[in-house]
Short mmCIF file of C-alpha atoms in Angstrom, two decimals:
data_model
loop_
_atom_site.label_atom_id
_atom_site.label_comp_id
_atom_site.label_asym_id
_atom_site.label_seq_id
_atom_site.Cartn_x
_atom_site.Cartn_y
_atom_site.Cartn_z
CA MET A 1 -18.20 8.63 -20.09
CA PHE A 2 -18.07 10.38 -16.78
CA PHE A 3 -19.60 9.40 -13.42
CA VAL A 4 -21.15 11.61 -10.70
CA VAL A 5 -18.96 11.54 -7.63
CA LEU A 6 -15.55 11.76 -8.85
CA PHE A 7 -11.46 9.12 -9.02
CA ALA A 8 -10.46 9.92 3.57
CA ALA A 9 -6.99 9.13 3.30
CA ILE A 10 -5.73 5.91 1.75
CA ALA A 11 -3.34 3.97 3.85
CA ALA A 12 0.36 4.19 2.82
CA PHE A 13 0.55 0.34 2.94
CA LEU A 14 -1.97 0.03 0.10
CA ALA A 15 -0.26 2.67 -2.01
CA LEU A 16 3.09 0.82 -1.65
CA ARG A 17 1.74 -2.70 -2.22
CA LEU A 18 -0.69 -1.99 -5.08
CA TYR A 19 -0.15 -4.34 -8.10
CA SER A 20 -2.54 -3.15 -10.68
CA VAL A 21 -3.20 0.56 -10.90
CA LEU A 22 -5.77 0.55 -11.42
CA GLY A 23 -21.99 7.08 -9.21
CA LYS A 24 -24.87 7.06 -9.27
CA ARG A 25 -26.34 8.77 -6.13
CA THR A 26 -29.29 7.00 -4.85
CA GLY A 27 -30.32 9.54 -2.18
CA HIS A 28 -30.04 6.79 0.45
CA GLU A 29 -28.05 8.18 3.46
CA GLN A 30 -26.61 6.43 6.45
CA ALA A 31 -24.71 7.48 9.54
CA LEU A 32 -21.00 7.50 9.14
CA PRO A 33 -18.47 5.78 11.51
CA GLN A 34 -16.05 8.00 13.26
CA PRO A 35 -13.17 8.99 10.93
CA SER A 36 -9.85 7.45 11.80
CA GLU A 37 -6.77 9.59 12.56
CA GLU A 38 -5.38 11.08 9.41
CA ARG A 39 -1.99 9.77 8.23
CA VAL A 40 0.96 12.07 8.63
CA GLY A 41 4.09 12.03 6.51
CA ALA A 42 3.06 9.33 4.18
CA PRO A 43 5.82 8.36 1.72
CA PRO A 44 5.37 9.26 -1.93
CA MET A 45 3.68 6.67 -4.16
CA PRO A 46 6.01 4.76 -6.56
CA ARG A 47 5.26 4.69 -10.20
CA THR A 48 5.31 0.87 -10.35
CA ILE A 49 3.41 -0.71 -7.40
CA ASP A 50 3.39 -4.41 -6.43
CA MET A 51 1.03 -6.55 -4.43
CA PRO A 52 2.04 -9.58 -2.34
CA ALA A 53 1.75 -12.88 -4.24
CA ASP A 54 -0.47 -14.32 -1.58
CA ALA A 55 -3.23 -11.59 -1.79
CA ARG A 56 -6.60 -13.17 -2.38
CA GLU A 57 -10.17 -11.66 -2.33
CA THR A 58 -12.33 -12.82 0.46
CA GLY A 59 -16.11 -12.53 0.81
CA PRO A 60 -18.35 -12.07 -2.16
CA ARG A 61 -17.17 -13.70 -5.53
CA PRO A 62 -14.85 -11.12 -7.23
CA ILE A 63 -15.87 -12.09 -10.76
CA GLU A 64 -19.39 -12.23 -12.16
CA PRO A 65 -20.30 -15.34 -14.28
CA GLY A 66 -20.63 -13.47 -17.52
CA ALA A 67 -16.98 -12.52 -17.41
CA GLU A 68 -15.51 -16.06 -17.19
CA ASP A 69 -15.15 -16.53 -20.90
CA GLY A 70 -13.14 -13.34 -21.05
CA LEU A 71 -11.10 -14.39 -18.09
CA ARG A 72 -10.08 -17.52 -19.91
CA ALA A 73 -9.05 -15.44 -22.91
CA LEU A 74 -6.98 -13.17 -20.71
CA ILE A 75 -5.22 -15.97 -18.87
CA ALA A 76 -4.37 -17.54 -22.30
CA ALA A 77 -2.77 -14.27 -23.29
CA ASP A 78 -1.19 -13.58 -19.86
CA PRO A 79 -0.82 -16.78 -17.68
CA THR A 80 0.41 -14.57 -14.81
CA PHE A 81 -2.94 -12.80 -14.41
CA ASP A 82 -4.55 -13.46 -11.02
CA VAL A 83 -8.18 -12.43 -10.27
CA GLY A 84 -7.66 -11.83 -6.56
CA GLN A 85 -4.72 -9.65 -6.99
CA PHE A 86 -6.20 -7.63 -9.72
CA VAL A 87 -9.46 -6.98 -7.68
CA GLU A 88 -7.45 -5.99 -4.55
CA GLY A 89 -5.34 -3.67 -6.77
CA ALA A 90 -8.41 -2.24 -8.44
CA LYS A 91 -10.06 -1.44 -5.05
CA SER A 92 -6.84 0.38 -3.91
CA ALA A 93 -6.59 2.24 -7.24
CA TYR A 94 -10.30 3.28 -6.79
CA ARG A 95 -9.37 4.93 -3.55
CA MET A 96 -6.22 6.54 -4.94
CA ILE A 97 -7.92 7.89 -8.03
CA LEU A 98 -10.92 9.23 -6.26
CA GLU A 99 -8.68 10.97 -3.59
CA ALA A 100 -6.47 12.42 -6.30
CA PHE A 101 -9.49 13.77 -8.21
CA TRP A 102 -10.93 15.27 -5.06
CA LYS A 103 -7.60 16.95 -4.13
CA GLY A 104 -6.89 18.07 -7.60
CA ASP A 105 -3.65 16.08 -7.58
CA ARG A 106 -2.95 16.05 -11.36
CA ASP A 107 0.41 14.39 -11.04
CA THR A 108 -1.08 11.21 -9.51
CA LEU A 109 -3.95 11.19 -12.02
CA GLN A 110 -1.46 11.56 -14.81
CA TRP A 111 -0.05 8.03 -14.38
CA LEU A 112 -3.17 6.29 -13.09
CA VAL A 113 -5.60 7.14 -15.96
CA GLU A 114 -5.60 7.07 -19.75
CA ASP A 115 -5.57 10.42 -21.67
CA ASP A 116 -9.27 10.84 -22.29
CA VAL A 117 -10.18 10.24 -18.71
CA ARG A 118 -7.28 12.48 -17.59
CA ASP A 119 -8.54 15.33 -19.75
CA ALA A 120 -12.10 14.97 -18.38
CA PHE A 121 -10.87 14.96 -14.75
CA PHE A 122 -8.61 17.87 -15.39
CA GLU A 123 -11.47 19.86 -16.92
CA VAL A 124 -13.52 19.33 -13.82
CA ILE A 125 -10.62 20.19 -11.61
CA ASP A 126 -10.00 23.45 -13.53
CA THR A 127 -13.63 24.48 -13.23
CA ARG A 128 -13.61 23.77 -9.59
CA GLU A 129 -10.47 25.77 -8.94
CA ALA A 130 -11.70 28.69 -11.02
CA GLU A 131 -14.83 28.80 -8.84
CA GLY A 132 -12.68 28.72 -5.68
CA HIS A 133 -14.40 25.52 -4.55
CA VAL A 134 -12.71 22.89 -2.39
CA VAL A 135 -13.85 19.27 -2.29
CA GLU A 136 -13.58 17.39 1.14
CA ASN A 137 -15.16 14.18 0.11
CA ARG A 138 -14.22 10.92 1.90
CA LEU A 139 -14.55 7.33 0.73
CA VAL A 140 -16.14 5.58 3.75
CA SER A 141 -16.20 2.09 2.37
CA ILE A 142 -16.23 -0.02 -0.64
CA GLU A 143 -19.16 -2.43 -0.14
CA ARG A 144 -18.58 -4.48 -3.33
CA ALA A 145 -16.00 -4.71 -6.05
CA ALA A 146 -16.42 -7.21 -8.84
CA ILE A 147 -15.24 -7.83 -12.39
CA SER A 148 -18.28 -7.79 -14.70
CA GLU A 149 -16.57 -8.09 -18.06
CA ILE A 150 -13.25 -8.88 -19.62
CA ASN A 151 -12.31 -8.28 -23.28
CA VAL A 152 -8.92 -8.99 -25.03
CA GLU A 153 -8.50 -7.55 -28.53
CA ASN A 154 -5.21 -6.95 -30.42
CA LYS A 155 -3.34 -7.88 -27.22
CA VAL A 156 -5.08 -5.06 -25.26
CA ALA A 157 -6.94 -6.25 -22.20
CA ARG A 158 -10.02 -4.29 -20.87
CA ILE A 159 -11.48 -5.24 -17.63
CA THR A 160 -14.80 -3.75 -16.39
CA MET A 161 -15.18 -3.35 -12.66
CA ARG A 162 -18.32 -2.49 -10.65
CA PHE A 163 -17.83 -0.62 -7.43
CA ASP A 164 -20.58 -0.14 -4.84
CA ALA A 165 -19.34 2.31 -2.28
CA ASP A 166 -20.42 4.81 0.43
CA VAL A 167 -18.89 8.35 0.11
CA ALA A 168 -19.25 11.42 2.28
CA MET A 169 -19.41 14.54 0.08
CA VAL A 170 -18.77 18.15 1.05
CA THR A 171 -17.89 21.13 -1.22
CA ARG A 172 -16.75 24.38 0.34
CA ASP A 173 -16.35 27.87 -1.24
CA ALA A 174 -13.26 30.02 -0.95
CA ASN A 175 -14.41 31.22 2.46
CA GLY A 176 -14.82 27.75 3.84
CA ASN A 177 -18.68 27.80 3.71
CA VAL A 178 -20.43 24.56 2.77
CA VAL A 179 -21.82 24.79 -0.79
CA SER A 180 -23.19 21.24 -0.82
CA GLY A 181 -23.06 17.97 0.95
CA SER A 182 -22.38 16.86 4.51
CA MET A 183 -19.65 14.90 6.15
CA SER A 184 -22.07 13.43 8.63
CA ASP A 185 -24.05 11.45 6.05
CA ALA A 186 -22.81 9.01 3.38
CA VAL A 187 -24.23 8.67 -0.16
CA GLU A 188 -24.33 5.23 -1.93
CA THR A 189 -22.45 5.30 -5.28
CA HIS A 190 -22.43 2.70 -8.03
CA ASP A 191 -19.59 3.10 -10.58
CA ILE A 192 -18.51 1.23 -13.59
CA TRP A 193 -14.84 1.59 -14.27
CA VAL A 194 -12.81 0.10 -17.09
CA PHE A 195 -9.03 -0.69 -16.70
CA SER A 196 -6.81 -1.30 -19.74
CA ARG A 197 -3.32 -2.62 -20.32
CA ASP A 198 -1.31 -3.51 -23.40
CA LEU A 199 -0.31 -7.10 -22.82
CA THR A 200 2.80 -6.75 -25.11
CA GLY A 201 4.18 -3.79 -23.18
CA SER A 202 6.74 -3.78 -20.36
CA ASP A 203 4.52 -1.75 -18.03
CA PRO A 204 2.67 -4.05 -15.66
CA ASN A 205 0.29 -1.40 -14.54
CA TRP A 206 -3.42 -1.07 -15.49
CA LYS A 207 -4.81 2.38 -16.21
CA LEU A 208 -8.37 3.59 -15.89
CA SER A 209 -9.66 4.12 -19.45
CA ASP A 210 -13.41 4.67 -18.98
CA THR A 211 -15.95 5.55 -16.30
CA ASP A 212 -19.76 5.34 -16.03
CA GLU A 213 -22.66 5.04 -13.61
CA ALA A 214 -24.05 1.58 -12.84
#
């Protein structure tokens, strides 16, 4: 399944410290804060990314009550799993994947998403490039990120995340003319992303395996 706004610069710190690699448009618009200065010369992202051990989610509870049984099953299979670390990693991956999709960065998407999602993303990127369109979207803020479901089956863990975010969306043609959107207004988006990992494998990273609208 594929969501509307496709996974603004993400800080180099988040890219380097990420542990788990890890839209429905409502029509509600709001004024944007002034964009911060764009990063310059950011180092390349490593293929295995770690988060600090003391990272913890603050604010709203990062896991919904319905996911607690699945959490117990996951911890039984992988005692090192930490909810706070995972949610922070998922939020960083959400930014990374969206930015890579918008830029048409196939190399980054290749190692962040599973094959089915990769193929769907690449198809959209190919169409966009064939039409001469350039996307200048910007993730303004993630208002909420929470685990809504956890499943462990045949040693494969699948964690469903809900992201509520504000995104500025602009598409330009080959001449730089605005085809759609506006950078002066944000659109509310509501995404359901599923991240998967083989618990028996040596790769500690989670990959995006499914997407949908909330």
